Amino acid sequence: MMKEMKSRLAKKTKIALIGFGTVGQGVCEILLSKENELKSKYGFEASIVAISDVMKGTVYCADGLDIQQCLDLAKAGDNLENYAGDCEKGWDSLRTIRETNADIVCELAFTNVKTGEPAITHCKAAFENGKHIVTSNKGPAALQYAALQKLAEKNNVKFMIEGTVMSGTPILNLANGPLAGCTITAIKGILNGTCNYMLCEMEKGMAYDDVLDKAQELGYAEADPTGDVEGFDAMAKVIILANVLMDNPISAADVDRVGIAKITPEMMTEAKNENARWKLISTIEKRGNEVKASVKPEKLSLTHPLASIMGATNALTFTSDLLGDVTIVGAGAGKIETGYSILTDILAIHREK
Ligand code: HSE
Protein backbone atom coordinates (compact mmCIF):
# COMPACT_ATOMS: atom_id res chain seq x y z
CA MET A 1 0.00 0.00 0.00
CA MET A 2 2.79 2.40 1.07
CA LYS A 3 4.82 1.44 -2.01
CA GLU A 4 1.86 2.12 -4.29
CA MET A 5 1.29 5.54 -2.69
CA LYS A 6 4.98 6.42 -3.10
CA SER A 7 5.05 5.48 -6.77
CA ARG A 8 1.85 7.49 -7.42
CA LEU A 9 3.46 10.55 -5.80
CA ALA A 10 6.70 10.01 -7.73
CA LYS A 11 4.76 10.38 -11.00
CA LYS A 12 3.25 13.66 -9.87
CA THR A 13 4.89 17.05 -10.35
CA LYS A 14 5.47 18.36 -6.86
CA ILE A 15 4.92 22.08 -6.47
CA ALA A 16 5.65 24.60 -3.73
CA LEU A 17 3.85 27.95 -3.83
CA ILE A 18 5.70 30.90 -2.39
CA GLY A 19 2.92 33.44 -2.00
CA PHE A 20 -0.75 32.57 -1.66
CA GLY A 21 -2.44 35.75 -2.83
CA THR A 22 -4.54 36.21 -5.95
CA VAL A 23 -2.25 34.33 -8.33
CA GLY A 24 -1.38 31.47 -5.97
CA GLN A 25 -5.06 30.86 -5.31
CA GLY A 26 -5.77 31.12 -9.05
CA VAL A 27 -3.21 28.37 -9.75
CA CYS A 28 -4.85 26.12 -7.14
CA GLU A 29 -8.34 26.73 -8.55
CA ILE A 30 -7.14 25.81 -12.05
CA LEU A 31 -5.36 22.66 -10.86
CA LEU A 32 -8.53 21.55 -9.09
CA SER A 33 -10.95 22.34 -11.91
CA LYS A 34 -8.73 20.88 -14.65
CA GLU A 35 -7.35 17.90 -12.76
CA ASN A 36 -8.99 15.24 -14.93
CA GLU A 37 -8.42 17.05 -18.24
CA LEU A 38 -4.72 17.63 -17.49
CA LYS A 39 -4.29 13.98 -16.58
CA SER A 40 -6.09 12.54 -19.59
CA LYS A 41 -4.78 14.99 -22.21
CA TYR A 42 -1.18 15.46 -21.07
CA GLY A 43 -0.55 12.74 -18.49
CA PHE A 44 0.05 15.57 -16.06
CA GLU A 45 -0.62 15.18 -12.37
CA ALA A 46 0.32 17.78 -9.80
CA SER A 47 0.63 17.76 -6.08
CA ILE A 48 0.92 21.00 -4.14
CA VAL A 49 3.27 19.93 -1.36
CA ALA A 50 3.88 23.31 0.27
CA ILE A 51 2.44 26.79 0.50
CA SER A 52 4.33 29.58 2.21
CA ASP A 53 2.93 33.07 2.53
CA VAL A 54 4.40 35.84 4.62
CA MET A 55 0.95 36.83 5.95
CA LYS A 56 -0.91 33.50 5.87
CA GLY A 57 1.80 31.16 7.22
CA THR A 58 3.32 27.95 5.87
CA VAL A 59 2.12 24.38 5.49
CA TYR A 60 4.16 21.50 4.07
CA CYS A 61 3.14 17.92 3.49
CA ALA A 62 5.53 15.78 1.42
CA ASP A 63 2.61 13.62 0.26
CA GLY A 64 0.61 16.61 -0.97
CA LEU A 65 -1.76 19.09 0.65
CA ASP A 66 -5.53 19.20 0.42
CA ILE A 67 -5.74 22.16 -1.97
CA GLN A 68 -9.43 22.81 -1.39
CA GLN A 69 -8.84 23.09 2.33
CA CYS A 70 -6.02 25.62 1.73
CA LEU A 71 -8.29 27.67 -0.55
CA ASP A 72 -11.10 27.58 2.00
CA LEU A 73 -8.75 28.82 4.74
CA ALA A 74 -7.51 31.67 2.53
CA LYS A 75 -11.05 32.66 1.56
CA ALA A 76 -12.12 32.72 5.19
CA GLY A 77 -9.14 34.97 5.99
CA ASP A 78 -7.78 32.18 8.19
CA ASN A 79 -4.11 31.39 8.68
CA LEU A 80 -2.88 28.38 6.68
CA GLU A 81 -1.39 27.04 9.87
CA ASN A 82 -4.94 26.16 10.95
CA TYR A 83 -4.76 23.44 8.27
CA ALA A 84 -6.18 20.19 9.65
CA GLY A 85 -3.87 17.32 8.82
CA ASP A 86 -0.45 15.91 9.41
CA CYS A 87 2.03 18.47 8.08
CA GLU A 88 4.92 20.77 8.91
CA LYS A 89 4.00 24.33 9.84
CA GLY A 90 5.78 27.56 10.66
CA TRP A 91 8.63 27.34 8.14
CA ASP A 92 9.82 30.50 6.37
CA SER A 93 9.91 30.86 2.60
CA LEU A 94 13.60 29.99 2.24
CA ARG A 95 13.35 26.84 4.31
CA THR A 96 10.27 25.88 2.28
CA ILE A 97 12.21 26.33 -0.96
CA ARG A 98 15.31 24.52 0.23
CA GLU A 99 13.94 21.68 2.33
CA THR A 100 10.64 20.57 0.83
CA ASN A 101 10.46 17.83 -1.81
CA ALA A 102 9.05 20.22 -4.47
CA ASP A 103 10.34 19.87 -8.06
CA ILE A 104 8.97 23.29 -9.02
CA VAL A 105 8.82 26.44 -6.92
CA CYS A 106 6.19 28.95 -8.06
CA GLU A 107 7.45 32.34 -6.93
CA LEU A 108 4.28 34.36 -6.42
CA ALA A 109 5.31 36.61 -3.57
CA PHE A 110 4.76 40.36 -3.83
CA THR A 111 6.45 42.21 -6.66
CA ASN A 112 9.12 44.79 -5.97
CA VAL A 113 10.49 46.12 -9.24
CA LYS A 114 13.00 48.36 -7.48
CA THR A 115 14.93 45.74 -5.48
CA GLY A 116 13.46 42.51 -6.83
CA GLU A 117 13.43 41.15 -3.28
CA PRO A 118 12.60 38.80 -1.71
CA ALA A 119 11.87 37.13 -5.04
CA ILE A 120 15.48 37.20 -6.34
CA THR A 121 16.69 35.42 -3.19
CA HIS A 122 13.86 32.90 -3.59
CA CYS A 123 14.88 32.18 -7.20
CA LYS A 124 18.55 31.73 -6.29
CA ALA A 125 17.69 29.38 -3.43
CA ALA A 126 15.49 27.28 -5.72
CA PHE A 127 18.15 27.00 -8.45
CA GLU A 128 20.92 26.18 -5.97
CA ASN A 129 18.72 23.38 -4.65
CA GLY A 130 17.97 21.96 -8.10
CA LYS A 131 14.40 23.26 -8.31
CA HIS A 132 12.71 24.96 -11.27
CA ILE A 133 11.24 28.44 -10.86
CA VAL A 134 7.95 29.40 -12.48
CA THR A 135 7.00 32.99 -11.77
CA SER A 136 4.82 35.92 -12.75
CA ASN A 137 6.88 38.19 -10.48
CA LYS A 138 8.48 40.91 -12.59
CA GLY A 139 11.23 41.82 -10.11
CA PRO A 140 13.72 39.00 -10.76
CA ALA A 141 13.31 39.00 -14.56
CA ALA A 142 13.49 42.80 -14.85
CA LEU A 143 16.50 43.22 -12.60
CA GLN A 144 18.59 40.05 -12.91
CA TYR A 145 17.36 38.05 -15.88
CA ALA A 146 20.77 37.13 -17.31
CA ALA A 147 22.36 36.17 -13.99
CA LEU A 148 19.36 34.10 -12.89
CA GLN A 149 19.07 32.36 -16.26
CA LYS A 150 22.77 31.45 -16.03
CA LEU A 151 22.36 30.09 -12.50
CA ALA A 152 19.33 28.05 -13.58
CA GLU A 153 21.26 26.58 -16.53
CA LYS A 154 24.23 25.76 -14.31
CA ASN A 155 21.91 23.80 -12.04
CA ASN A 156 20.09 22.17 -14.94
CA VAL A 157 16.72 23.66 -14.08
CA LYS A 158 14.35 26.16 -15.73
CA PHE A 159 13.62 29.82 -15.07
CA MET A 160 10.12 30.24 -16.54
CA ILE A 161 8.62 33.73 -16.66
CA GLU A 162 5.72 33.75 -19.15
CA GLY A 163 3.41 35.39 -16.60
CA THR A 164 5.62 38.45 -16.17
CA VAL A 165 4.26 40.05 -19.37
CA MET A 166 0.55 40.01 -20.32
CA SER A 167 -0.33 37.35 -17.73
CA GLY A 168 -1.20 34.08 -19.49
CA THR A 169 -1.40 35.56 -23.00
CA PRO A 170 1.58 33.89 -24.67
CA ILE A 171 4.19 36.54 -25.37
CA LEU A 172 7.61 35.32 -24.30
CA ASN A 173 6.87 31.70 -25.21
CA LEU A 174 5.46 32.84 -28.58
CA ALA A 175 8.56 34.87 -29.38
CA ASN A 176 10.95 32.16 -28.19
CA GLY A 177 8.93 29.30 -29.69
CA PRO A 178 6.87 29.77 -32.86
CA LEU A 179 8.64 33.04 -33.76
CA ALA A 180 12.16 31.60 -33.30
CA GLY A 181 14.27 32.55 -36.31
CA CYS A 182 12.70 36.00 -36.63
CA THR A 183 14.76 38.93 -35.45
CA ILE A 184 12.47 41.20 -33.48
CA THR A 185 13.26 44.82 -34.24
CA ALA A 186 10.40 46.61 -32.48
CA ILE A 187 7.74 45.92 -29.89
CA LYS A 188 4.81 48.23 -29.22
CA GLY A 189 1.75 47.78 -27.11
CA ILE A 190 -0.46 48.23 -24.11
CA LEU A 191 1.14 46.34 -21.25
CA ASN A 192 -0.59 47.57 -18.12
CA GLY A 193 -4.16 46.36 -17.63
CA THR A 194 -4.83 48.65 -14.68
CA CYS A 195 -3.99 51.83 -16.61
CA ASN A 196 -5.90 50.74 -19.69
CA TYR A 197 -8.96 49.90 -17.57
CA MET A 198 -8.67 53.20 -15.71
CA LEU A 199 -8.34 55.28 -18.88
CA CYS A 200 -11.44 53.58 -20.35
CA GLU A 201 -13.51 54.21 -17.23
CA MET A 202 -12.26 57.81 -16.93
CA GLU A 203 -13.35 58.35 -20.52
CA LYS A 204 -16.86 57.36 -19.36
CA GLY A 205 -16.65 60.00 -16.62
CA MET A 206 -15.52 58.02 -13.57
CA ALA A 207 -13.15 59.83 -11.18
CA TYR A 208 -9.48 58.79 -11.05
CA ASP A 209 -9.48 57.69 -7.37
CA ASP A 210 -12.74 55.71 -7.67
CA VAL A 211 -11.59 53.88 -10.74
CA LEU A 212 -8.23 53.07 -9.12
CA ASP A 213 -10.09 51.54 -6.15
CA LYS A 214 -12.18 49.50 -8.59
CA ALA A 215 -9.05 48.28 -10.43
CA GLN A 216 -7.68 47.07 -7.10
CA GLU A 217 -10.96 45.40 -6.21
CA LEU A 218 -10.92 43.55 -9.53
CA GLY A 219 -7.39 42.27 -8.82
CA TYR A 220 -5.75 44.12 -11.75
CA ALA A 221 -3.62 46.56 -9.77
CA GLU A 222 -0.48 45.66 -7.86
CA ALA A 223 -0.53 45.63 -4.03
CA ASP A 224 1.03 49.08 -4.32
CA PRO A 225 -0.84 50.59 -7.30
CA THR A 226 1.66 53.43 -7.68
CA GLY A 227 3.65 50.87 -9.62
CA ASP A 228 0.82 50.73 -12.17
CA VAL A 229 -0.25 54.35 -12.50
CA GLU A 230 3.28 55.75 -12.57
CA GLY A 231 4.34 53.32 -15.26
CA PHE A 232 6.79 51.20 -13.21
CA ASP A 233 4.90 47.99 -13.96
CA ALA A 234 4.90 48.60 -17.72
CA MET A 235 8.55 49.68 -17.49
CA ALA A 236 9.48 46.38 -15.85
CA LYS A 237 7.71 44.53 -18.68
CA VAL A 238 9.54 46.61 -21.28
CA ILE A 239 12.87 45.76 -19.64
CA ILE A 240 11.97 42.05 -19.57
CA LEU A 241 10.97 42.08 -23.26
CA ALA A 242 14.15 43.90 -24.29
CA ASN A 243 16.36 41.65 -22.18
CA VAL A 244 14.76 38.35 -23.09
CA LEU A 245 13.91 38.95 -26.75
CA MET A 246 16.33 41.53 -28.06
CA ASP A 247 19.69 40.37 -26.69
CA ASN A 248 20.26 43.86 -25.52
CA PRO A 249 20.16 44.27 -21.77
CA ILE A 250 18.60 47.54 -20.58
CA SER A 251 17.69 48.82 -17.15
CA ALA A 252 15.25 51.35 -15.64
CA ALA A 253 17.58 54.23 -16.47
CA ASP A 254 17.22 53.41 -20.19
CA VAL A 255 13.40 53.66 -20.22
CA ASP A 256 11.72 57.02 -20.73
CA ARG A 257 8.84 56.54 -18.26
CA VAL A 258 5.73 58.67 -17.70
CA GLY A 259 2.59 57.34 -15.96
CA ILE A 260 -1.10 58.27 -16.26
CA ALA A 261 -1.49 60.16 -12.97
CA LYS A 262 -1.40 63.53 -14.73
CA ILE A 263 -4.20 62.78 -17.21
CA THR A 264 -7.07 65.09 -16.30
CA PRO A 265 -10.81 64.92 -17.16
CA GLU A 266 -10.18 67.96 -19.42
CA MET A 267 -7.57 66.03 -21.39
CA MET A 268 -10.03 63.14 -21.77
CA THR A 269 -12.72 65.48 -23.13
CA GLU A 270 -10.27 67.16 -25.47
CA ALA A 271 -9.21 63.77 -26.87
CA LYS A 272 -12.85 62.74 -27.33
CA ASN A 273 -13.54 65.92 -29.29
CA GLU A 274 -10.61 65.09 -31.56
CA ASN A 275 -11.83 61.50 -32.17
CA ALA A 276 -8.88 60.29 -30.18
CA ARG A 277 -8.21 58.37 -26.96
CA TRP A 278 -5.43 58.29 -24.36
CA LYS A 279 -3.50 55.04 -23.98
CA LEU A 280 -0.40 54.14 -21.97
CA ILE A 281 1.89 52.92 -24.72
CA SER A 282 5.06 50.89 -24.26
CA THR A 283 7.58 50.96 -27.08
CA ILE A 284 10.92 49.27 -27.70
CA GLU A 285 12.89 49.87 -30.87
CA LYS A 286 16.18 48.31 -31.80
CA ARG A 287 18.47 50.31 -34.04
CA GLY A 288 21.78 48.56 -34.63
CA ASN A 289 23.10 47.74 -31.20
CA GLU A 290 21.00 50.34 -29.48
CA VAL A 291 17.60 49.87 -27.87
CA LYS A 292 15.26 52.80 -27.36
CA ALA A 293 12.50 52.18 -24.84
CA SER A 294 9.64 54.20 -23.43
CA VAL A 295 6.38 53.97 -21.48
CA LYS A 296 4.17 57.02 -21.85
CA PRO A 297 0.60 58.19 -22.46
CA GLU A 298 -0.14 58.76 -26.14
CA LYS A 299 -3.24 60.31 -27.66
CA LEU A 300 -4.15 57.84 -30.41
CA SER A 301 -6.61 58.49 -33.20
CA LEU A 302 -9.62 56.16 -32.88
CA THR A 303 -8.56 54.54 -36.15
CA HIS A 304 -5.26 53.37 -34.58
CA PRO A 305 -5.40 49.56 -33.92
CA LEU A 306 -4.38 50.02 -30.26
CA ALA A 307 -7.16 52.57 -29.66
CA SER A 308 -9.78 49.81 -29.65
CA ILE A 309 -8.13 47.80 -26.87
CA MET A 310 -10.43 48.31 -23.89
CA GLY A 311 -10.59 47.35 -20.22
CA ALA A 312 -7.77 45.31 -18.66
CA THR A 313 -6.98 43.77 -22.04
CA ASN A 314 -3.42 44.13 -23.30
CA ALA A 315 -2.06 44.09 -26.84
CA LEU A 316 1.38 43.81 -28.28
CA THR A 317 2.80 44.03 -31.78
CA PHE A 318 6.10 42.36 -32.63
CA THR A 319 7.85 43.76 -35.68
CA SER A 320 10.33 41.29 -37.12
CA ASP A 321 12.53 40.91 -40.19
CA LEU A 322 10.82 37.81 -41.59
CA LEU A 323 7.16 38.32 -40.66
CA GLY A 324 6.59 42.04 -40.45
CA ASP A 325 4.00 42.81 -37.79
CA VAL A 326 2.41 40.14 -35.62
CA THR A 327 -0.11 41.39 -33.07
CA ILE A 328 -1.45 39.50 -30.12
CA VAL A 329 -4.36 40.76 -28.03
CA GLY A 330 -5.37 39.17 -24.75
CA ALA A 331 -5.67 39.29 -21.02
CA GLY A 332 -2.99 41.23 -19.22
CA ALA A 333 -3.97 40.64 -15.62
CA GLY A 334 -6.37 38.70 -13.41
CA LYS A 335 -6.46 35.75 -11.05
CA ILE A 336 -7.21 32.94 -13.49
CA GLU A 337 -5.42 34.59 -16.43
CA THR A 338 -2.17 34.91 -14.47
CA GLY A 339 -2.77 31.55 -12.80
CA TYR A 340 -2.86 30.13 -16.34
CA SER A 341 0.58 31.60 -17.11
CA ILE A 342 1.91 29.49 -14.24
CA LEU A 343 0.13 26.40 -15.54
CA THR A 344 1.47 26.82 -19.08
CA ASP A 345 5.06 27.04 -17.81
CA ILE A 346 4.56 24.06 -15.49
CA LEU A 347 3.21 22.04 -18.43
CA ALA A 348 6.24 23.05 -20.53
CA ILE A 349 8.53 21.66 -17.81
CA HIS A 350 6.38 18.51 -17.64
CA ARG A 351 6.70 18.01 -21.43
CA GLU A 352 10.50 17.96 -21.12
CA LYS A 353 10.51 15.36 -18.35
N1 HSE B 1 -0.85 45.27 -12.31
C1 HSE B 1 -0.58 44.62 -13.54
C2 HSE B 1 -1.46 45.22 -14.63
C3 HSE B 1 -0.85 43.16 -13.35
O1 HSE B 1 -2.38 45.96 -14.29
O2 HSE B 1 -1.22 44.99 -15.80
C4 HSE B 1 -0.24 42.28 -14.39
O3 HSE B 1 1.14 42.43 -14.47
CSV table of C-alpha atoms and ligand atoms in Angstrom, one decimal, residues 138 164 191-194 220-222 228 233 237 314 332-333, ligand 1:
chain,number,residue,atom,x,y,z
A,138,LYS,CA,8.5,40.9,-12.6
A,164,THR,CA,5.6,38.4,-16.2
A,191,LEU,CA,1.1,46.3,-21.3
A,192,ASN,CA,-0.6,47.6,-18.1
A,193,GLY,CA,-4.2,46.4,-17.6
A,194,THR,CA,-4.8,48.7,-14.7
A,220,TYR,CA,-5.8,44.1,-11.7
A,221,ALA,CA,-3.6,46.6,-9.8
A,222,GLU,CA,-0.5,45.7,-7.9
A,228,ASP,CA,0.8,50.7,-12.2
A,233,ASP,CA,4.9,48.0,-14.0
A,237,LYS,CA,7.7,44.5,-18.7
A,314,ASN,CA,-3.4,44.1,-23.3
A,332,GLY,CA,-3.0,41.2,-19.2
A,333,ALA,CA,-4.0,40.6,-15.6
B,1,HSE,N1,-0.8,45.3,-12.3
B,1,HSE,C1,-0.6,44.6,-13.5
B,1,HSE,C2,-1.5,45.2,-14.6
B,1,HSE,C3,-0.9,43.2,-13.4
B,1,HSE,O1,-2.4,46.0,-14.3
B,1,HSE,O2,-1.2,45.0,-15.8
B,1,HSE,C4,-0.2,42.3,-14.4
B,1,HSE,O3,1.1,42.4,-14.5
